[in-house]
PDB file of C-alpha atoms in Angstrom:
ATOM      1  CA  UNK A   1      12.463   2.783  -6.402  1.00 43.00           C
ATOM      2  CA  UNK A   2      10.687   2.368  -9.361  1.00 39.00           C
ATOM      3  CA  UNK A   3       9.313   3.616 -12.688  1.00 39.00           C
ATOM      4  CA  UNK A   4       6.431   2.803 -14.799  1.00 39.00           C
ATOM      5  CA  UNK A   5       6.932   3.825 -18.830  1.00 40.00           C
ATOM      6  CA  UNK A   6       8.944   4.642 -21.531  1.00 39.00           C
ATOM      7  CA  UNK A   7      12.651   3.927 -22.483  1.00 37.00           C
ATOM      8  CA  UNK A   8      13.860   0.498 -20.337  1.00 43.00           C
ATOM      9  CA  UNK A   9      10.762   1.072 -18.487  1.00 41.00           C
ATOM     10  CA  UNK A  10      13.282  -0.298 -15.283  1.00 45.00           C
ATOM     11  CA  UNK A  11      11.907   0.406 -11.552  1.00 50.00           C
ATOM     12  CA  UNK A  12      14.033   0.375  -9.016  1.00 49.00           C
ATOM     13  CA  UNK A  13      12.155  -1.621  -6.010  1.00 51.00           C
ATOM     14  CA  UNK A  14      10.586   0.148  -3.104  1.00 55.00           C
ATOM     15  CA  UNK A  15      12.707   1.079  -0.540  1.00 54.00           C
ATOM     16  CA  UNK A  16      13.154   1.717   3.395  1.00 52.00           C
ATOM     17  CA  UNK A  17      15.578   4.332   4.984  1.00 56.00           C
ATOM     18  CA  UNK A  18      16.992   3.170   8.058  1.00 55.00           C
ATOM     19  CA  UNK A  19      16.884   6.464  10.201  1.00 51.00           C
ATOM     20  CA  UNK A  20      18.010   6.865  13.498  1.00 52.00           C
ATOM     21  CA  UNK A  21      16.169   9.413  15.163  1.00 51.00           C
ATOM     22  CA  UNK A  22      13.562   9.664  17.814  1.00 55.00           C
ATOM     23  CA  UNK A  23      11.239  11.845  16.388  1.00 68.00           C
ATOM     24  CA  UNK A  24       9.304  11.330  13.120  1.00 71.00           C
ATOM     25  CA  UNK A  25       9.070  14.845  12.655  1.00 79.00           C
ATOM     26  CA  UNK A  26      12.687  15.277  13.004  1.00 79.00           C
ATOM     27  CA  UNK A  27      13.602  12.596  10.632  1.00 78.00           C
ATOM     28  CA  UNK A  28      10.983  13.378   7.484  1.00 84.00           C
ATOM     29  CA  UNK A  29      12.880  17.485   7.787  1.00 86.00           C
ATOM     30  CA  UNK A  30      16.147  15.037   7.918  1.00 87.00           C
ATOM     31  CA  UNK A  31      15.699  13.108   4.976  1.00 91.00           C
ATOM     32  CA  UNK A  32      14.132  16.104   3.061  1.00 92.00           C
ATOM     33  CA  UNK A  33      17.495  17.588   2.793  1.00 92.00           C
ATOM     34  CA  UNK A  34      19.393  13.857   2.422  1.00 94.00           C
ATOM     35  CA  UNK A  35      16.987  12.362  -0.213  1.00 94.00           C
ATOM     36  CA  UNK A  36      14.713  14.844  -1.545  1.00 95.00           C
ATOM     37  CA  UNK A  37      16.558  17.865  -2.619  1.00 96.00           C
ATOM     38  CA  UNK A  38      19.196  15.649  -3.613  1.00 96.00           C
ATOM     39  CA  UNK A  39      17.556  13.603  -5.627  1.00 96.00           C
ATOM     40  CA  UNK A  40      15.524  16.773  -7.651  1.00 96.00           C
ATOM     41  CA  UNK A  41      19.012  17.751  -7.742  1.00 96.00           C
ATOM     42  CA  UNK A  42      20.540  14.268  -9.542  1.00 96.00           C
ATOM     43  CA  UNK A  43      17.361  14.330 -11.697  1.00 95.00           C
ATOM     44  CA  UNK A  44      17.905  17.598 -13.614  1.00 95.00           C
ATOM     45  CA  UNK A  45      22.221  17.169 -13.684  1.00 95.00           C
ATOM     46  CA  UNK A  46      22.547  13.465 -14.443  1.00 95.00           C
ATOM     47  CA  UNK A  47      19.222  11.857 -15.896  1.00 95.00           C
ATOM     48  CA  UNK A  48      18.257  11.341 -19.046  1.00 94.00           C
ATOM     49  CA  UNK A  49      15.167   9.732 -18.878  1.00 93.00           C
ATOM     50  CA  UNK A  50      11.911  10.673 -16.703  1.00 93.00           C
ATOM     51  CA  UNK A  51      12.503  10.061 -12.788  1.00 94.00           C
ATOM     52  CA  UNK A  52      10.012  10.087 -10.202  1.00 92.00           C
ATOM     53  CA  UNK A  53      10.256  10.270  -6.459  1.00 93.00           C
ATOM     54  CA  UNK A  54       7.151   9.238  -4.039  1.00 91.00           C
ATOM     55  CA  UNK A  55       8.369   9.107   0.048  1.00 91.00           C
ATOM     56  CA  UNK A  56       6.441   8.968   3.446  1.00 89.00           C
ATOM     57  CA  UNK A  57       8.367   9.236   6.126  1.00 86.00           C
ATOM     58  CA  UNK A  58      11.359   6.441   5.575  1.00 86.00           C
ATOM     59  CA  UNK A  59       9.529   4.766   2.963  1.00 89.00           C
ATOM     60  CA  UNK A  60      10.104   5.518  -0.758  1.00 91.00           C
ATOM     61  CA  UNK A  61       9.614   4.188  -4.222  1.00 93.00           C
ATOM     62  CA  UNK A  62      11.873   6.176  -6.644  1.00 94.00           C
ATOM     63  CA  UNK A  63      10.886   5.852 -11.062  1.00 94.00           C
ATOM     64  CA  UNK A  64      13.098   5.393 -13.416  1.00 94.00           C
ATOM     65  CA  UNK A  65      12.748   4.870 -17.273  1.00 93.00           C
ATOM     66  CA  UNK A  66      15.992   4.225 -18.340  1.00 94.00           C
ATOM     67  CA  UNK A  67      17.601   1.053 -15.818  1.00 93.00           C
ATOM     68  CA  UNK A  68      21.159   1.663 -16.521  1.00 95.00           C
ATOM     69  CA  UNK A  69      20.119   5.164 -14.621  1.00 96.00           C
ATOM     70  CA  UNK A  70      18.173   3.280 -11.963  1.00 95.00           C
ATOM     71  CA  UNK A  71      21.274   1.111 -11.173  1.00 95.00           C
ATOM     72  CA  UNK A  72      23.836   4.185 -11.361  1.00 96.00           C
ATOM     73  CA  UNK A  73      21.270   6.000  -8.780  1.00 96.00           C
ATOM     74  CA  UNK A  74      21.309   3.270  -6.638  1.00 95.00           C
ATOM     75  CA  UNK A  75      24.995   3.036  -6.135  1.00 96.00           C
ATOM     76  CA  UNK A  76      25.320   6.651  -5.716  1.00 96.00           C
ATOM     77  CA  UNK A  77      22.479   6.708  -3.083  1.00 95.00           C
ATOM     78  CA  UNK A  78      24.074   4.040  -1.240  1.00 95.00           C
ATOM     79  CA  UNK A  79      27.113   6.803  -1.213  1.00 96.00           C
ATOM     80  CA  UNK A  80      24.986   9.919  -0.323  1.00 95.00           C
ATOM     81  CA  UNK A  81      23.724   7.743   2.117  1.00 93.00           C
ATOM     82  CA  UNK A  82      26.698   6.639   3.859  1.00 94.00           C
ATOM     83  CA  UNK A  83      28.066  10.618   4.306  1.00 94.00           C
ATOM     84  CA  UNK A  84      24.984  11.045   6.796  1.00 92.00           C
ATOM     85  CA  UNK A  85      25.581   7.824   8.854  1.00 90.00           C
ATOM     86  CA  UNK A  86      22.436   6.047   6.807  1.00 89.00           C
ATOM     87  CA  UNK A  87      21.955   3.167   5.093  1.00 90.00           C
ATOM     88  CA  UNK A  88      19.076   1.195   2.868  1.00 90.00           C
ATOM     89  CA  UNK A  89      17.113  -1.951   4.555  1.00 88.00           C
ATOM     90  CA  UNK A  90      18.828  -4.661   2.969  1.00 87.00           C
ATOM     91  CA  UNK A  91      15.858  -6.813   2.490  1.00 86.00           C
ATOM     92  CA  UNK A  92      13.629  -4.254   1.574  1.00 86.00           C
ATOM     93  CA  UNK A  93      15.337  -2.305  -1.247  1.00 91.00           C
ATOM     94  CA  UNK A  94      14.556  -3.853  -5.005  1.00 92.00           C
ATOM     95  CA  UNK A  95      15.605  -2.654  -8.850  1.00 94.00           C
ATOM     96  CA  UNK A  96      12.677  -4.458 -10.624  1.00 94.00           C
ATOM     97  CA  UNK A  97      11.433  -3.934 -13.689  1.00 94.00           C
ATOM     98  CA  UNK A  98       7.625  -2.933 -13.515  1.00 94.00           C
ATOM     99  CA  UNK A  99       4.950  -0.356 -15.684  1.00 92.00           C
ATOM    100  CA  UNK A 100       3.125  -0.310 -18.942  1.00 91.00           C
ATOM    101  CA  UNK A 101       6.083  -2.245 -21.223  1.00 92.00           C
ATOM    102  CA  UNK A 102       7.472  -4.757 -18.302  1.00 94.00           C
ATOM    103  CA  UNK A 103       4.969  -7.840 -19.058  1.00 93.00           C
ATOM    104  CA  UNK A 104       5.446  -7.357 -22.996  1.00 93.00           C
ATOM    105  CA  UNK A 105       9.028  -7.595 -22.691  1.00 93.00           C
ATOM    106  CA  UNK A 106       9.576  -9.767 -19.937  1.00 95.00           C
ATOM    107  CA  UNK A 107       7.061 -12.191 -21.900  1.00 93.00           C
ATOM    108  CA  UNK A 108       9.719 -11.670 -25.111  1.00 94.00           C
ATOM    109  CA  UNK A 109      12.631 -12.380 -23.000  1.00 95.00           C
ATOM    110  CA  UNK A 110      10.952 -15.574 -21.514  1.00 94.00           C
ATOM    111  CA  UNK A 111      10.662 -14.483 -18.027  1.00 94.00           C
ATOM    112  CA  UNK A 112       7.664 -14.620 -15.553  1.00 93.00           C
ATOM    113  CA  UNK A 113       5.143 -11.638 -14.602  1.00 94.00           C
ATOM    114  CA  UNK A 114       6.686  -8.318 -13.377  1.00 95.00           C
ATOM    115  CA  UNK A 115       7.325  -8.216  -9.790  1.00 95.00           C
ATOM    116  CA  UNK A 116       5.368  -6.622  -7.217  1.00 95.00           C
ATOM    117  CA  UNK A 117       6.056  -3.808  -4.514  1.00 94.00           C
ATOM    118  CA  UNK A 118       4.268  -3.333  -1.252  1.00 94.00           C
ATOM    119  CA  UNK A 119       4.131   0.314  -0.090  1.00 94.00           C
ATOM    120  CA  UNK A 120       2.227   2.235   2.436  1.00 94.00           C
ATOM    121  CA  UNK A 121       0.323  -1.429   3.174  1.00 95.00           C
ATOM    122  CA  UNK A 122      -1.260  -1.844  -0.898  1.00 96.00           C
ATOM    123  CA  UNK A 123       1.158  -4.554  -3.115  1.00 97.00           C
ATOM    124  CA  UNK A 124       1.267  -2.811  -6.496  1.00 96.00           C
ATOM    125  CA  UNK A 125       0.825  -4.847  -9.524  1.00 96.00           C
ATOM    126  CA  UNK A 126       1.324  -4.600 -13.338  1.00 95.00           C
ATOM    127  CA  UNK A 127      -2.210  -5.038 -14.549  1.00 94.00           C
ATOM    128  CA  UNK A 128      -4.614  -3.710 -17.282  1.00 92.00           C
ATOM    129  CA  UNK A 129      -7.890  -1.646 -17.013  1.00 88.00           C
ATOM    130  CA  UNK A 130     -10.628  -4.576 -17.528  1.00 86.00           C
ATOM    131  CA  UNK A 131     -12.662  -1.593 -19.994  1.00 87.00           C
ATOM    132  CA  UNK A 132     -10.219  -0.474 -22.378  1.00 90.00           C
ATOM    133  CA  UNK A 133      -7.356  -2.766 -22.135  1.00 89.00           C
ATOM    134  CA  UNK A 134      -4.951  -0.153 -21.176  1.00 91.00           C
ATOM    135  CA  UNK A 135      -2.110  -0.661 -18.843  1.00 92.00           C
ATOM    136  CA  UNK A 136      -3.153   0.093 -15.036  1.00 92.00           C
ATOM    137  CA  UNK A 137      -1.553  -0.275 -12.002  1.00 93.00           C
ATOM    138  CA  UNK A 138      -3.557  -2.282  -9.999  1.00 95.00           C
ATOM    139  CA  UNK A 139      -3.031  -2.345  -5.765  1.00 96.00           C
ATOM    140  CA  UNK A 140      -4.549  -4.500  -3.023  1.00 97.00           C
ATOM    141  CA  UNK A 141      -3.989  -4.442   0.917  1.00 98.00           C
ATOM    142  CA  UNK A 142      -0.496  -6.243   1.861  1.00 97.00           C
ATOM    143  CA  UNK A 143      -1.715  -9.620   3.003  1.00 97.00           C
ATOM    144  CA  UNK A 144       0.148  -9.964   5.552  1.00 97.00           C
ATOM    145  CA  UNK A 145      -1.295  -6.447   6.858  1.00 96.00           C
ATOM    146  CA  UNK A 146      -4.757  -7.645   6.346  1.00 98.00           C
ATOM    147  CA  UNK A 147      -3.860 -11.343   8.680  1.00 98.00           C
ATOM    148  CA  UNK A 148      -2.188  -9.078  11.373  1.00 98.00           C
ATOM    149  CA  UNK A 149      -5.354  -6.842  11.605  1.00 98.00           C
ATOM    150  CA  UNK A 150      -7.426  -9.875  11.606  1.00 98.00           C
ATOM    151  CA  UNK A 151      -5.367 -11.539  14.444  1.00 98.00           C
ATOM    152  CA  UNK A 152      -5.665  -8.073  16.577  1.00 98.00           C
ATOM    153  CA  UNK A 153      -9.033  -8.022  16.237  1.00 98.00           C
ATOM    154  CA  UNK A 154      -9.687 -11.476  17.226  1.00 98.00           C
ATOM    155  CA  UNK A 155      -7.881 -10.819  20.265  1.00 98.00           C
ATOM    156  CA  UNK A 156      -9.689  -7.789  21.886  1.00 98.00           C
ATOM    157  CA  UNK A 157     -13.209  -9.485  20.762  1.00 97.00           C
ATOM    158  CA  UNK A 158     -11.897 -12.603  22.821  1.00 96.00           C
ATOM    159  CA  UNK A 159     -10.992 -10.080  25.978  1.00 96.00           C
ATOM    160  CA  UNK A 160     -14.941  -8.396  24.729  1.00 95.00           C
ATOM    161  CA  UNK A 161     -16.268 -11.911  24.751  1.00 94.00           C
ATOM    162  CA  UNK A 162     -18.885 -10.935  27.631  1.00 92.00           C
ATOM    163  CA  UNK A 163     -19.121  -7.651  26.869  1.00 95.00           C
ATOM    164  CA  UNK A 164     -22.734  -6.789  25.789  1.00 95.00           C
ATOM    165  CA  UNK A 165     -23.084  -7.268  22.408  1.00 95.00           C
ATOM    166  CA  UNK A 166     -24.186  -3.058  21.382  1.00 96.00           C
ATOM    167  CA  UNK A 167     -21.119  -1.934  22.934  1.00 97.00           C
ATOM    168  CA  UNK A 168     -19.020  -4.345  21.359  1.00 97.00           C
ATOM    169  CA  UNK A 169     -21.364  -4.105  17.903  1.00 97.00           C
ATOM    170  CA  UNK A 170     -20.391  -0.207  17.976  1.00 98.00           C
ATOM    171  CA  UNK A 171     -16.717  -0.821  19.091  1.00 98.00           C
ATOM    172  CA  UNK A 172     -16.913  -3.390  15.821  1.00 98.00           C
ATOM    173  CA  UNK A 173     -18.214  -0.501  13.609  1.00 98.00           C
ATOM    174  CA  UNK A 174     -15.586   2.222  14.021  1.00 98.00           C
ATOM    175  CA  UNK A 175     -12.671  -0.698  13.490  1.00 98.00           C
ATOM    176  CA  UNK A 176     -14.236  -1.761  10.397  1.00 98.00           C
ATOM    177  CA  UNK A 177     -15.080   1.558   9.609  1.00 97.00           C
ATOM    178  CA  UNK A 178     -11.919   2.867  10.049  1.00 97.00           C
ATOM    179  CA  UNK A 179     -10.446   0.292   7.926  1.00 98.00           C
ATOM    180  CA  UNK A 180     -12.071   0.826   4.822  1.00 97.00           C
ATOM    181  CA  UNK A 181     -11.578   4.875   5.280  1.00 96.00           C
ATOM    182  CA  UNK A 182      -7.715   3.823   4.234  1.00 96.00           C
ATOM    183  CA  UNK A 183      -7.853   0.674   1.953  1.00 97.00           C
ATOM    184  CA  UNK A 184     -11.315   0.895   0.226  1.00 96.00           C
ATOM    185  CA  UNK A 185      -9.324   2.029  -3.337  1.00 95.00           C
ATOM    186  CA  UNK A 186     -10.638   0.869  -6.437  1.00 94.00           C
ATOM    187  CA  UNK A 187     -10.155  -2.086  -7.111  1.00 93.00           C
ATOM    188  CA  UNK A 188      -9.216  -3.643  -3.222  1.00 97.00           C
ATOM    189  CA  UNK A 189     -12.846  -5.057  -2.991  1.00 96.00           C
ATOM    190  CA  UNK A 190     -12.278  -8.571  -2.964  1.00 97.00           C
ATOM    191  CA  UNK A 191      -9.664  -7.839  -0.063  1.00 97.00           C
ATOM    192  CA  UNK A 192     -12.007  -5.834   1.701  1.00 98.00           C
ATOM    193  CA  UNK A 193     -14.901  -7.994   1.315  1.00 97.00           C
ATOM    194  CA  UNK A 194     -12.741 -10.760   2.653  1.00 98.00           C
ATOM    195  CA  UNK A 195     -11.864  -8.900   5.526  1.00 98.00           C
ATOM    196  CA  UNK A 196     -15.459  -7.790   6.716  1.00 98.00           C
ATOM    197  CA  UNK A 197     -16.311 -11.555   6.091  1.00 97.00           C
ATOM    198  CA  UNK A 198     -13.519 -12.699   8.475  1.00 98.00           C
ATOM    199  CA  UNK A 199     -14.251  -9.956  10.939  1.00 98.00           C
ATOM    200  CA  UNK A 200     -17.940 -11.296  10.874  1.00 98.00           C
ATOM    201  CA  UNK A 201     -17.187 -14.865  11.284  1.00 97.00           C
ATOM    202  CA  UNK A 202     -14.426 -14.234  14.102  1.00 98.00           C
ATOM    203  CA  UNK A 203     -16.983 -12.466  15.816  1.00 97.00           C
ATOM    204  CA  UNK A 204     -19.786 -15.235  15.615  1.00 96.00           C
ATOM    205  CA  UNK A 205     -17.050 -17.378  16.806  1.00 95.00           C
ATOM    206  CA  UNK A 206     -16.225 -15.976  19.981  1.00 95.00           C
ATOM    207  CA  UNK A 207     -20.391 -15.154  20.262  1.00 94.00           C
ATOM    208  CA  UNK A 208     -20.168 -19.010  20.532  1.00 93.00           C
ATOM    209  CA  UNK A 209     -18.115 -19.729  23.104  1.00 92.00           C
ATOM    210  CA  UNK A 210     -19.951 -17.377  25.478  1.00 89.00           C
ATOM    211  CA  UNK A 211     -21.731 -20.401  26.107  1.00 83.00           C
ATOM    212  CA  UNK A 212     -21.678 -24.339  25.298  1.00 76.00           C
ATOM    213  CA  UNK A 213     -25.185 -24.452  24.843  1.00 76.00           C
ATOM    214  CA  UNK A 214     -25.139 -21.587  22.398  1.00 80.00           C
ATOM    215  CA  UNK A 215     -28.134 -21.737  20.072  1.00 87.00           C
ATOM    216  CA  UNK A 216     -26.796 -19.144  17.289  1.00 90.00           C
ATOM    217  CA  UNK A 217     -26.945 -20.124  14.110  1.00 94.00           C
ATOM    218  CA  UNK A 218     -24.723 -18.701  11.156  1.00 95.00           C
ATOM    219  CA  UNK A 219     -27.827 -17.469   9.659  1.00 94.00           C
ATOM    220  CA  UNK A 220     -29.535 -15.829  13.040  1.00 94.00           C
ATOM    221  CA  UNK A 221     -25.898 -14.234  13.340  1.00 95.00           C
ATOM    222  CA  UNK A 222     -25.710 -12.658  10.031  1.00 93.00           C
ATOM    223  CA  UNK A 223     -29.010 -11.031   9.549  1.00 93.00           C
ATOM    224  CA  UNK A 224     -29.400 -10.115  13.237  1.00 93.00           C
ATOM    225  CA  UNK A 225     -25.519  -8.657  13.770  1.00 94.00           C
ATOM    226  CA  UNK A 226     -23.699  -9.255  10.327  1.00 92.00           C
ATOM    227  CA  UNK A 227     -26.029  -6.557   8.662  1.00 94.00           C
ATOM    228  CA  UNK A 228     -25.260  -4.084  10.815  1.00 96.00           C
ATOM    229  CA  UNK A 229     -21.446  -3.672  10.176  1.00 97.00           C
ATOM    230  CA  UNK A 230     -20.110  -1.082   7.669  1.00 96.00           C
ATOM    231  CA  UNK A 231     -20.958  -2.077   3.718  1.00 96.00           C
ATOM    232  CA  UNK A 232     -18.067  -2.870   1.518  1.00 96.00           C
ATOM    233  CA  UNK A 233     -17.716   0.444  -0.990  1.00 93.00           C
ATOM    234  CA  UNK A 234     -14.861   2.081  -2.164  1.00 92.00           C
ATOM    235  CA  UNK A 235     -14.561   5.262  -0.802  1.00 89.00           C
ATOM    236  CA  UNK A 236     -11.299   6.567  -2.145  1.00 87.00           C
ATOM    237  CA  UNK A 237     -10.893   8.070  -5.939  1.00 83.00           C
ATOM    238  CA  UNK A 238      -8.552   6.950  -8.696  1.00 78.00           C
ATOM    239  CA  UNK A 239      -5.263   8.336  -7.900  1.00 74.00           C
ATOM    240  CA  UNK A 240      -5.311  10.043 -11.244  1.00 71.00           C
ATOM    241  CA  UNK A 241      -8.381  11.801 -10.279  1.00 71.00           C
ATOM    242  CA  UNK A 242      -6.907  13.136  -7.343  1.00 64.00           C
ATOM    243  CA  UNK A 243      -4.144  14.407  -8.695  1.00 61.00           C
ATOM    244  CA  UNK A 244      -6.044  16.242 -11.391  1.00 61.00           C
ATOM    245  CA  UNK A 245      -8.017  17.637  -8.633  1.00 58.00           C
ATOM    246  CA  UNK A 246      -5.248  19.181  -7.181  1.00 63.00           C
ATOM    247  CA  UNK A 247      -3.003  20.294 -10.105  1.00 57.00           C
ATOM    248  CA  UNK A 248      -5.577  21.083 -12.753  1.00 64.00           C
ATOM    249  CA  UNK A 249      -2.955  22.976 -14.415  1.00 59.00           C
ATOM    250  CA  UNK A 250      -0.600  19.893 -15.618  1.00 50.00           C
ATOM    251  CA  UNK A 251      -3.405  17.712 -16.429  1.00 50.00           C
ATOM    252  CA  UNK A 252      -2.945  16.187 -19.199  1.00 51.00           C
ATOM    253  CA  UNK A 253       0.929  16.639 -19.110  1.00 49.00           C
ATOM    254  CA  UNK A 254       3.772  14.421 -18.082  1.00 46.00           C
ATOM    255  CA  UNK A 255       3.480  14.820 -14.448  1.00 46.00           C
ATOM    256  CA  UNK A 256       7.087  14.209 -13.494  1.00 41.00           C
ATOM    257  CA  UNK A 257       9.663  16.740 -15.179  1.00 38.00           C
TER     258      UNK A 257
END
């Protein structure tokens, strides 16, 4: 859950729904009735302060600007919960404090940084916008996403290590490809230039062991093959942007009431 300005400026963390069901299509109509409605419902009868909701599929980040609201919430979802035969992850349900005012007043209290949140595989940080200053959230790909990804892909190259090389080349393309289609955001490009540079260098490993009396150099390897992968650029908009895009008529406007 989770908020980013005004009043206590509190967040309750992000959270994961623990629902039993074996279809995902079934489950998101579920929980549309047992968190969604309910919550638009709680939102205009109990809260004072701006609330947000953001959910996909069992995972959701709830806003709140006043905390002693984000805490009541919480024990009352727990409740609404409970009726349906649900429950939160333990481990993966947070109140933190996080948006425009947490650093200032975390800083004034004595405290560290705000916490972070990981959801849909980008950790969201408190940050500023390096032009003007101004309070920005900034997100990155979940490390431990990125090292996962990494350790798949080293696998199939090792099971492509005699593969011809165009095959595996194009195979290389469409993964990398693919991956920067989701997590080339602004402001990601040091993860995804680190990514394309350990894709590269896991694949002129396993190029090596092909044979022991491989004569492939770092250098012949990366103008020859390391070229030919997919640029780092960022493909995807500001979310701002997108949003204004598709609701021209509240832009400008507090986007959550």
């Amino acid at each position: 859950m989770g908020r980013d300005e005004g009043g206590e400026s509190a967040r309750g963390g992000d959270s994961r729904l623990r629902v039993r069901s074996g279809s995902p299509i079934l489950a998101n109509l579920y929980l549309h009735y047992v968190l969604d409605l309910w919550v638009e419902a709680w939102r205009k009868k109990q809260a004072h302060g701006d609330v947000i909701i953001v959910r996909y599929a069992d995972d959701a980040v709830l806003g709140f600007e006043r905390r002693d609201e984000a805490e009541r919430f919480l024990e009352q979802l727990r409740e609404r919960l409970a009726k349906f035969g649900l429950e939160l992850h333990p481990e993966k349900t947070r109140l933190i404090e996080f948006g425009r005012y947490a650093a200032a007043r975390r800083k004034k209290r004595g405290e560290g940084k705000p916490e972070t949140f990981n959801f849909l595989g980008f950790t969201h940080i408190c940050g500023t916008n390096h032009k003007t200053g101004n309070f920005a959230v900034h997100r990155k790909t979940v490390g431990k996403r990125m090292a996962a990804k990494l350790k798949d892909i080293r696998a199939k190259l090792r099971q492509r290590m005699h593969d011809r090389v165009p095959g595996t080349l194009k195979w290389l393309q469409q993964v990398v490809g693919g991956y920067f289609q989701y997590h080339a955001i602004p402001g990601n490009w040091a993860r995804l230039k680190a990514f394309r540079s350990d894709v590269l260098r896991i694949w002129f490993q396993t190029l090596r062991r092909r044979s022991q009396r491989s004569r492939l150099t770092w250098e012949r390897f990366r103008h020859s093959l390391g070229n030919l992968l997919p640029p780092v650029h960022v493909l995807q908009p500001y979310p701002d942007v997108r949003f204004d895009a598709k609701h021209p008529r509240i832009r400008g406007k507090n986007r959550v009431r």
